[in-house]
mmCIF file of C-alpha atoms and ligand atoms in Angstrom:
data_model
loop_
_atom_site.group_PDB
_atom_site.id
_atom_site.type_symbol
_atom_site.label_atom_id
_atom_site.label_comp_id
_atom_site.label_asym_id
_atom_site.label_seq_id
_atom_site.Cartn_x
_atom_site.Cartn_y
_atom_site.Cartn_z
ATOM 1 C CA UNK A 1 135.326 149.941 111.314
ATOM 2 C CA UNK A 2 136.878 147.538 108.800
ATOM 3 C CA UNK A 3 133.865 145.208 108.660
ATOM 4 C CA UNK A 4 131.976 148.486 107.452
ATOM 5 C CA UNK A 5 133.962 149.393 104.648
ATOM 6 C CA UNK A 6 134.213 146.102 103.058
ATOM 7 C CA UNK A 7 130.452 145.270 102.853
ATOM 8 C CA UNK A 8 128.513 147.010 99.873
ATOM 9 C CA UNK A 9 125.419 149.310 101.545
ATOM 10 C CA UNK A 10 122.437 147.521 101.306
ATOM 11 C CA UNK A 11 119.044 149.232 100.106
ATOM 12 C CA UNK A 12 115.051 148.478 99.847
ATOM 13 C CA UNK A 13 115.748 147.736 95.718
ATOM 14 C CA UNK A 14 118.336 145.675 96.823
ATOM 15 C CA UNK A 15 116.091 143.679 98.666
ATOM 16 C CA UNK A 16 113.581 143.389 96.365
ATOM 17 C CA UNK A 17 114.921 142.416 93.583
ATOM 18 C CA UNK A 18 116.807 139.514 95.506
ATOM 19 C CA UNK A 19 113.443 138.176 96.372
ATOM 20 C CA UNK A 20 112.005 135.912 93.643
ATOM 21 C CA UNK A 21 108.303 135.925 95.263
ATOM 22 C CA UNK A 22 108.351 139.693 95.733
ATOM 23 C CA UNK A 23 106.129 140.604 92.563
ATOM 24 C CA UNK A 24 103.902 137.673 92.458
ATOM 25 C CA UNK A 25 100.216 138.838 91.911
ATOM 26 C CA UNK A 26 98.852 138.249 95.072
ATOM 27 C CA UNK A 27 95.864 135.508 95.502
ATOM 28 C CA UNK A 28 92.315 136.675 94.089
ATOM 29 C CA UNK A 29 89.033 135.108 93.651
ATOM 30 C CA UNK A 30 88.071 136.804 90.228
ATOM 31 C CA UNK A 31 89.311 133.334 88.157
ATOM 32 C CA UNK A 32 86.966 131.433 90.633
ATOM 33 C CA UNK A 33 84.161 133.897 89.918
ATOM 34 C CA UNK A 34 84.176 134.082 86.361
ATOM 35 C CA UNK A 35 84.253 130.199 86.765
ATOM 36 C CA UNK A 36 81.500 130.518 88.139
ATOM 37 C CA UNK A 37 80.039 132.945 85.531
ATOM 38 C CA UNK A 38 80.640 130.552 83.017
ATOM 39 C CA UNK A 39 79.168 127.653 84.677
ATOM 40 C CA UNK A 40 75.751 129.980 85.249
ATOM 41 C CA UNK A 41 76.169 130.751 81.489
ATOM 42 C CA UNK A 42 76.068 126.573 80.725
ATOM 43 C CA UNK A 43 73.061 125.515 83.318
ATOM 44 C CA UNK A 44 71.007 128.960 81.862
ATOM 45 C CA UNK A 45 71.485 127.692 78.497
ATOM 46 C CA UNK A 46 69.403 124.578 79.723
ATOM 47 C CA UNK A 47 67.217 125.814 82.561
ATOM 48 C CA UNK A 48 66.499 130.168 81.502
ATOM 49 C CA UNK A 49 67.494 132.397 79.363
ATOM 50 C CA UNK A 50 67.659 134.404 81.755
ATOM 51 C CA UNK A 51 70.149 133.041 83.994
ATOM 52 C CA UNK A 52 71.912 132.793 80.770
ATOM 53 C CA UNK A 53 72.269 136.454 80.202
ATOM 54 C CA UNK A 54 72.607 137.131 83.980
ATOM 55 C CA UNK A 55 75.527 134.677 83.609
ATOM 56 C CA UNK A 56 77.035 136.649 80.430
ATOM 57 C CA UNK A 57 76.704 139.801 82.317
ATOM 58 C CA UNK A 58 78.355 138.239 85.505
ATOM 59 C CA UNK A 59 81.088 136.811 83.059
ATOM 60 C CA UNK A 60 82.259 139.965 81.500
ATOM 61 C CA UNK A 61 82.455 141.649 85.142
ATOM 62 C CA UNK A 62 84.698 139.108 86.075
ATOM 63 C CA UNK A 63 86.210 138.852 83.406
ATOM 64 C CA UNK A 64 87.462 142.085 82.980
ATOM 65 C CA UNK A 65 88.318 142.214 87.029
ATOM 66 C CA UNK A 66 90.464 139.269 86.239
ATOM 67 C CA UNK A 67 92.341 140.831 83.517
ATOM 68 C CA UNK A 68 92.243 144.260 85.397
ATOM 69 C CA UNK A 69 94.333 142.438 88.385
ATOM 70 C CA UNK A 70 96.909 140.762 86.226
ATOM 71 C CA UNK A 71 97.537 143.810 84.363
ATOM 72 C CA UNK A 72 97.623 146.211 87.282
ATOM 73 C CA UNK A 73 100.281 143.646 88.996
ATOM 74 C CA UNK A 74 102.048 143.745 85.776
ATOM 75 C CA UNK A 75 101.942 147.599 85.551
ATOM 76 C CA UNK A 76 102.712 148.237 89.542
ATOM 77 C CA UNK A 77 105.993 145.628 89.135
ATOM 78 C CA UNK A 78 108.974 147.923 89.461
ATOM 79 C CA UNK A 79 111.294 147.758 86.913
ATOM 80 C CA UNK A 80 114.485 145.605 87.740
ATOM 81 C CA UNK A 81 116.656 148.158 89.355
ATOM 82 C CA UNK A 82 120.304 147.365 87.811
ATOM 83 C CA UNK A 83 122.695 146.073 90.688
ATOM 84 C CA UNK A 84 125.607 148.913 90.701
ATOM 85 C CA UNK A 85 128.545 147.414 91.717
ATOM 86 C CA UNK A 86 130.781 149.004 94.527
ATOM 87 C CA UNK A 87 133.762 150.882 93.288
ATOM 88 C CA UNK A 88 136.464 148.763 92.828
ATOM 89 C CA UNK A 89 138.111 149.097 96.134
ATOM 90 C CA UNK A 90 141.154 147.050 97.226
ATOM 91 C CA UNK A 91 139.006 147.064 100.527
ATOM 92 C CA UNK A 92 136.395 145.238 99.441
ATOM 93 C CA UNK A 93 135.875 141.472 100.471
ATOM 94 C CA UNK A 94 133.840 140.554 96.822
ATOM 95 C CA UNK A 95 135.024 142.285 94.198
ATOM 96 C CA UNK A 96 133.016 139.881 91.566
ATOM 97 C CA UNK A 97 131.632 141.135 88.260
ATOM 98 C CA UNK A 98 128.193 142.265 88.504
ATOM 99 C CA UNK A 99 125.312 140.371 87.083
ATOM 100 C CA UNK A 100 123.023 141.095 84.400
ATOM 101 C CA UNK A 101 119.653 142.032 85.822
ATOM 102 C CA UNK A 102 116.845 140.533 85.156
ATOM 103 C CA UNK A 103 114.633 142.457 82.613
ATOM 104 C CA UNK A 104 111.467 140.471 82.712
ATOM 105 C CA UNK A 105 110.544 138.162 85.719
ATOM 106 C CA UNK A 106 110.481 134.914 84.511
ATOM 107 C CA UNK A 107 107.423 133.636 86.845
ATOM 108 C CA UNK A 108 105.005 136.482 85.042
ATOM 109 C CA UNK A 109 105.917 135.029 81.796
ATOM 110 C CA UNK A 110 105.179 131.256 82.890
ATOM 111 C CA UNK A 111 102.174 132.807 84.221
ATOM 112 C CA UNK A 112 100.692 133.889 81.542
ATOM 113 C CA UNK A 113 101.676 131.145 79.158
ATOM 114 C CA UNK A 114 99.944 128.966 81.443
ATOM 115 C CA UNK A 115 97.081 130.416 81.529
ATOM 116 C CA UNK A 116 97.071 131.497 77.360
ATOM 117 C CA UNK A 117 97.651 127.602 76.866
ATOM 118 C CA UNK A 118 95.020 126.766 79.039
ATOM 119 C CA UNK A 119 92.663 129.014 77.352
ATOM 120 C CA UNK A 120 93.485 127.544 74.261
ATOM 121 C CA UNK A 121 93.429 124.103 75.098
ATOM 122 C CA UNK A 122 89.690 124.668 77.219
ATOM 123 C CA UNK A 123 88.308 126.970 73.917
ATOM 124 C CA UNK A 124 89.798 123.733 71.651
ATOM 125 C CA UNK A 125 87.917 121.010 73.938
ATOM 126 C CA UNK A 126 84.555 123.132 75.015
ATOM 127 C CA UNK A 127 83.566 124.944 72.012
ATOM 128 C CA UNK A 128 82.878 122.019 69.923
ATOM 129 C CA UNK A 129 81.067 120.387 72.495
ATOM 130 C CA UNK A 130 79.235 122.915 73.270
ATOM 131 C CA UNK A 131 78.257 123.640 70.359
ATOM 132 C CA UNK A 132 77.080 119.821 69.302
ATOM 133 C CA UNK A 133 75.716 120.425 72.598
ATOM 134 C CA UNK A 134 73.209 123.296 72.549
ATOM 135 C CA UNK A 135 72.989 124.182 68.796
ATOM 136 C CA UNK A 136 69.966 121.563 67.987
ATOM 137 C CA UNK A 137 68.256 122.890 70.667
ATOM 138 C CA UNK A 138 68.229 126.229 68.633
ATOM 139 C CA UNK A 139 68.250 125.182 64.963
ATOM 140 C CA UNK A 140 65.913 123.562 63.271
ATOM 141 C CA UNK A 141 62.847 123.173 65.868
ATOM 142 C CA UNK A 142 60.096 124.941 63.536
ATOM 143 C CA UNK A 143 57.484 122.080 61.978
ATOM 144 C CA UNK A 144 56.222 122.551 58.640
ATOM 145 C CA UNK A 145 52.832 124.108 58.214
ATOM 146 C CA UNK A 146 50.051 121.071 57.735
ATOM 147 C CA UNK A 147 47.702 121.352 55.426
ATOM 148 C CA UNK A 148 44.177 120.613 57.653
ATOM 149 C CA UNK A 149 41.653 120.461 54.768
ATOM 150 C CA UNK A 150 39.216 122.741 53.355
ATOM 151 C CA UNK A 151 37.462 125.315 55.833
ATOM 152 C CA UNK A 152 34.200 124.085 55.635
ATOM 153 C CA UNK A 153 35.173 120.594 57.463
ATOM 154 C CA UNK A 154 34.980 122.817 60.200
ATOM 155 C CA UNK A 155 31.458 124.033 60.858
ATOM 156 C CA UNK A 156 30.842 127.138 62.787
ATOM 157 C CA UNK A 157 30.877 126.890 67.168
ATOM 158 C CA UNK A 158 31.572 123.031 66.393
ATOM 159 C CA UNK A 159 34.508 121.004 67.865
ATOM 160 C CA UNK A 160 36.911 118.915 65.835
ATOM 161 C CA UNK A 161 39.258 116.657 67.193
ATOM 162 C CA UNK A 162 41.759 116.805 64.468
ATOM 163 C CA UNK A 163 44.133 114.128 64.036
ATOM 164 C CA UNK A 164 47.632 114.756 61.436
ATOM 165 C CA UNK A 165 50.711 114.394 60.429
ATOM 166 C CA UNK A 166 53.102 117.184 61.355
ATOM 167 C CA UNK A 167 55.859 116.181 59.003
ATOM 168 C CA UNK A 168 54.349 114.130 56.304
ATOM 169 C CA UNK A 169 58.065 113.308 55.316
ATOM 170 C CA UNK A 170 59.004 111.563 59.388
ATOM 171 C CA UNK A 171 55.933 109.541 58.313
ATOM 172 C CA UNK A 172 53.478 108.503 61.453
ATOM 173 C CA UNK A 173 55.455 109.382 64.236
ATOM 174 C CA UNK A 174 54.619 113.147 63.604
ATOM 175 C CA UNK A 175 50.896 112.592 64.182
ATOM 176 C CA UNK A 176 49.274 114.403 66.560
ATOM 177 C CA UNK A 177 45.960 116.059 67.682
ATOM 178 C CA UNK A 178 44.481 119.159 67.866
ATOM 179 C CA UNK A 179 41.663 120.592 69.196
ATOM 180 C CA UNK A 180 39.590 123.147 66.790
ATOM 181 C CA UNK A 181 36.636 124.920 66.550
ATOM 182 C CA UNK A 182 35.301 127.629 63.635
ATOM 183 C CA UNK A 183 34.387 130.533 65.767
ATOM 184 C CA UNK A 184 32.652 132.435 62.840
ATOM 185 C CA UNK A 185 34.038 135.546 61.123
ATOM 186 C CA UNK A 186 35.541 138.364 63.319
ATOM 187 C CA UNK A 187 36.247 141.862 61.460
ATOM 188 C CA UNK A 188 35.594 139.978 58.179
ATOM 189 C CA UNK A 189 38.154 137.421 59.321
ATOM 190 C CA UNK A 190 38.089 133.516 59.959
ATOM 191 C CA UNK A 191 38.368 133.133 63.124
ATOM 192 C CA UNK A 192 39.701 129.181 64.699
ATOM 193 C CA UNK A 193 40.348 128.014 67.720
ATOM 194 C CA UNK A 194 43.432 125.582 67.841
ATOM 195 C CA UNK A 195 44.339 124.313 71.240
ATOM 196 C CA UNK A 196 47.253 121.428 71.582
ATOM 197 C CA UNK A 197 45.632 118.339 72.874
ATOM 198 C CA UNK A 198 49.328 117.849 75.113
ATOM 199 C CA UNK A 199 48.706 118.217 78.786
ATOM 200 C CA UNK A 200 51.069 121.246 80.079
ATOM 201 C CA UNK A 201 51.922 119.149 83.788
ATOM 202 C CA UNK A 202 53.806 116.189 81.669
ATOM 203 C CA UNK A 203 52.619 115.853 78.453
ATOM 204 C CA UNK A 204 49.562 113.581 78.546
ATOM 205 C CA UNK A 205 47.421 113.333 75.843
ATOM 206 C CA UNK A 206 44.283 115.537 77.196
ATOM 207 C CA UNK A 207 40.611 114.405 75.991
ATOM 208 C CA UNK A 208 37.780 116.320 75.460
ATOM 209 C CA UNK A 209 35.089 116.044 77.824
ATOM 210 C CA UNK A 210 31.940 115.095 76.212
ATOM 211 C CA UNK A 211 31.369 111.750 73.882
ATOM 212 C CA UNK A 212 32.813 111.633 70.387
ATOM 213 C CA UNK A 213 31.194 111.342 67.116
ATOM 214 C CA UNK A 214 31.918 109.078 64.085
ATOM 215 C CA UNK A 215 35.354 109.803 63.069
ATOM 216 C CA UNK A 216 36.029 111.137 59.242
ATOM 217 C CA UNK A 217 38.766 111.343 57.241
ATOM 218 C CA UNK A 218 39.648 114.514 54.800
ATOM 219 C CA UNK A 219 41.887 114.397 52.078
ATOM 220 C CA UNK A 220 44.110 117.504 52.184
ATOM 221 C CA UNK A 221 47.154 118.571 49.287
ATOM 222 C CA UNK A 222 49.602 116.001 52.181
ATOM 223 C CA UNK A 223 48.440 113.617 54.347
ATOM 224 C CA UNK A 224 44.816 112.967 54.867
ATOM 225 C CA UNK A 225 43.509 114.425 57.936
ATOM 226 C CA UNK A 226 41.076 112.377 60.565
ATOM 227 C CA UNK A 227 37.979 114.881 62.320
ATOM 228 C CA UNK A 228 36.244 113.932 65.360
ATOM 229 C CA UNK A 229 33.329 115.778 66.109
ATOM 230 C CA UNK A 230 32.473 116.454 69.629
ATOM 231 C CA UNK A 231 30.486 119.022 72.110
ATOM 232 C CA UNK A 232 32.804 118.944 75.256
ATOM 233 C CA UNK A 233 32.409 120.913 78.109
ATOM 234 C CA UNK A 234 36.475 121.274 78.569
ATOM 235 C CA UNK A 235 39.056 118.982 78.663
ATOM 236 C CA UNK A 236 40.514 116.478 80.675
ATOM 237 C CA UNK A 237 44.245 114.584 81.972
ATOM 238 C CA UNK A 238 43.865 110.819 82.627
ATOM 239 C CA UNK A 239 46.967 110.600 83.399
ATOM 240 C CA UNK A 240 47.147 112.786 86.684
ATOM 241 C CA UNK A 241 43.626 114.399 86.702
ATOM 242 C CA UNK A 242 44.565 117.754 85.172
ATOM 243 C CA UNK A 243 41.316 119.575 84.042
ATOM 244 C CA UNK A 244 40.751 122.682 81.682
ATOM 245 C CA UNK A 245 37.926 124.614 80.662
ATOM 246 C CA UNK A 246 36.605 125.272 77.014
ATOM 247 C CA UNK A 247 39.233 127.795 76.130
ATOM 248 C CA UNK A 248 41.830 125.605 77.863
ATOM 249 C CA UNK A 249 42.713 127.025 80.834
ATOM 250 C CA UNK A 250 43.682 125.134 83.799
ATOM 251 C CA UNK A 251 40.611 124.392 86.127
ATOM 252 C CA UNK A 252 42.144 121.795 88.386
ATOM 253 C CA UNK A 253 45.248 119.407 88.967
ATOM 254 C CA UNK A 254 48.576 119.303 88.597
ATOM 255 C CA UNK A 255 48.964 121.656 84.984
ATOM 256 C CA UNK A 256 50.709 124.804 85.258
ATOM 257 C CA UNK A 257 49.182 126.591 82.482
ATOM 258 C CA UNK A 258 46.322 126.942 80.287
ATOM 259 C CA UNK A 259 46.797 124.484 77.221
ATOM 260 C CA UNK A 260 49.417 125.037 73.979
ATOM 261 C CA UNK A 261 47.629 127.144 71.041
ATOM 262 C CA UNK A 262 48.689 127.204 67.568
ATOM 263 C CA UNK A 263 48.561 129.561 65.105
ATOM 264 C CA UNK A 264 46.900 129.263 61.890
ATOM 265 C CA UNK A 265 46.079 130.528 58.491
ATOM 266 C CA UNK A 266 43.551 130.355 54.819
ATOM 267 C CA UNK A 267 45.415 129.245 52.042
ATOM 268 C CA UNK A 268 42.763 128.468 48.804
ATOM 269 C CA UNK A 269 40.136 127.932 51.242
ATOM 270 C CA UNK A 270 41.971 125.610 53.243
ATOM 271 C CA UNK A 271 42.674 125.668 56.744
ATOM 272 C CA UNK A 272 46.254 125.009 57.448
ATOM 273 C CA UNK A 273 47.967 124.936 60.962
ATOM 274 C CA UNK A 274 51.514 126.945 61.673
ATOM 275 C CA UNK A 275 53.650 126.940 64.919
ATOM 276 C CA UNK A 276 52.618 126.089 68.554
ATOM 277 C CA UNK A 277 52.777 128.714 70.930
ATOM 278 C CA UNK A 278 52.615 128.935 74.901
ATOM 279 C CA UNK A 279 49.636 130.301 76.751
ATOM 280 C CA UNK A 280 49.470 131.375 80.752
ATOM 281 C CA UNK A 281 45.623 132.521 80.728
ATOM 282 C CA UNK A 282 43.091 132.982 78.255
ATOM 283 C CA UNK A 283 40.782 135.877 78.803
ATOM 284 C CA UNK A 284 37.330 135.704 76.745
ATOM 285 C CA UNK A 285 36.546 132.864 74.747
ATOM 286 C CA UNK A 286 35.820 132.459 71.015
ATOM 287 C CA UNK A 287 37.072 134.955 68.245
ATOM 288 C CA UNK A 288 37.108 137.429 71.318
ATOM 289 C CA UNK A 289 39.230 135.687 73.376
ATOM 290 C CA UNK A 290 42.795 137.236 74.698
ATOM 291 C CA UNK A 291 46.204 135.711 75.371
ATOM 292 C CA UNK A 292 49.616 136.901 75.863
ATOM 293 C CA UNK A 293 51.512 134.838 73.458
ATOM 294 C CA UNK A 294 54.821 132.899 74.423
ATOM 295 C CA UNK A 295 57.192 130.948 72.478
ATOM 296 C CA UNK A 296 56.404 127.237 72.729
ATOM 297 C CA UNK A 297 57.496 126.276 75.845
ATOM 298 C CA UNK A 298 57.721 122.197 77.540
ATOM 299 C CA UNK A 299 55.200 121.076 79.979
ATOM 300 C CA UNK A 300 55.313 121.868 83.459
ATOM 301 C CA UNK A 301 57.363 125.250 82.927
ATOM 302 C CA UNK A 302 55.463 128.426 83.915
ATOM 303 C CA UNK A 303 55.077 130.918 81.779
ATOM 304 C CA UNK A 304 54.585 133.793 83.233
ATOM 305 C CA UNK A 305 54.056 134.932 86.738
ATOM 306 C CA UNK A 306 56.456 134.758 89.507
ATOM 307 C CA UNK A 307 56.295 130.980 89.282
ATOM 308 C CA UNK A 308 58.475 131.498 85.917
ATOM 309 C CA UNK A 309 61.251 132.694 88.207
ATOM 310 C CA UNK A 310 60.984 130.191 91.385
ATOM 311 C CA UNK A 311 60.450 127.730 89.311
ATOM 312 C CA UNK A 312 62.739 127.674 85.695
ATOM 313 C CA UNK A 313 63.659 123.998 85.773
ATOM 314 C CA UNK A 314 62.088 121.382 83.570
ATOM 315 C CA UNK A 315 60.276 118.502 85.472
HETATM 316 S S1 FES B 1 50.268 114.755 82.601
HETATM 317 FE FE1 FES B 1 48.311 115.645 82.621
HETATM 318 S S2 FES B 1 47.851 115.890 84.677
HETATM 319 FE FE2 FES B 1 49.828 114.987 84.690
#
């Protein structure tokens, strides 16, 4: 009967507010998943687009999960209940003053300024790099337009093996080849075929398939401008036996697509080339031929198809 007089009564808030661990967030897996997010985020930006956005998406889900949790553990902590001291009793076996409870646990606010300074610290270290990173991949990748020469170098339903310089300012190391052919007018309009002579498995330089006449050179308003006639009947890989036909669409071997196009336009009666684009098949041929256009796109990536989605990596 003594025993029960002298000790305070103990409760549940009594309990839990002696226990340190007692409103730790318990463990969850969104930081590992928005990890994870981010991660998808970094290999899309190389691999797809797609995975990249996926990745975003998956990112802010997490994300927000994450912060949901902390915040909710925050929120469902109850607030220190303050320690009332037993009545002063001349009964009671410790009479000591009562402490000053705690008004904000001190492992939330290491918590969070952990993981504030680590956000810092990773935003200060992986933005920058990043950026240096993936930025030239975005900025700058458009060639200037080249000047080909007057249209009638090109005479109608003939082929040209064009040889230029696709940045007169780099100097040689820009030249390159083209295949074109004048296809005539269509609705009053020149019409030109202009198929990249890079082979879409690895980037061999394709050949036409047929023998090559005397070479001439054209002086254009940059650097002159070397035309090869020819008559082939498609064109050909030596490198791994890739084959296309006349339009440039794969006929055999190891090419995933049908051969790069580029767009072009009449400036003063001169023919001048403009971007490269991507190609999966060409329907028709000549002036009436068809294509879904895609941005230029590295050899041995699909374009379109399911193949763009089982395979997205760059051999
Ligand atoms: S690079 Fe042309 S077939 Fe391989």
């Amino acid at each position: 009967m003594a025993d029960e007089l002298e000790r305070p009564e103990e409760t549940s808030e009594t309990h839990e507010h002696d226990d340190p661990g007692a409103h730790l967030p318990p463990p969850t897996i969104w930081p590992f998943a928005f990890a994870a997010a981010v991660a998808l985020i970094l290999v899309g930006l190389i691999v797809s687009m797609w995975a990249a956005v996926i990745g975003i998406v998956l990112a802010v889900v997490f994300g927000f999960l994450w912060i949901r949790d902390v915040s909710h553990d925050v929120r469902a902590a109850p607030e220190p209940v303050p320690v009332v001291a037993p009545e002063p009793s001349p009964l009671t076996v410790e009479p000591g003053e009562p402490s000053e409870p705690e008004r904000f646990p001190r492992s939330k606010f290491l918590e969070g300024a952990t993981l504030g300074l680590g956000a810092v610290i990773g935003g200060i270290v992986t933005v920058p790099a990043l950026g240096f990173a993936v930025a030239p991949a975005f900025v700058g990748q458009e060639e200037p337009d080249v000047d080909l020469g007057p249209m009638d170098s090109f005479p109608q339903d003939e082929w040209r093996i064009t040889t230029f310089t696709g940045d007169p300012e780099k100097g040689d190391v820009t030249r390159q080849t083209a295949f074109i052919r004048y296809n005539g007018l269509k609705d009053d309009v020149p019409s030109y075929t202009i198929i990249s002579n890079r082979c879409v498995h690895l980037g061999c330089p394709t050949q036409p398939q047929g023998p090559p006449g005397e070479p001439q050179e054209v002086e254009t308003s940059a650097a002159p401008v070397t035309l090869t006639p020819t008559q082939p009947s498609g064109f050909g890989c030596p490198c791994h036996g890739g084959a296309y036909d006349i339009e440039g669409n794969r006929t055999a071997g190891p090419p995933v697509r049908a051969l790069d196009r580029y767009e072009y336009s009449i400036i003063n009666g001169s023919l001048w080339l403009g971007q490269r684009y991507s190609v999966g098949v060409v329907e028709g041929q000549g002036a009436d031929a068809v294509a879904v256009r895609y941005p230029a796109t590295d050899p041995g990536v699909h374009v379109d198809g399911i193949e763009q989605v089982l395979y997205p990596i760059t051999p």
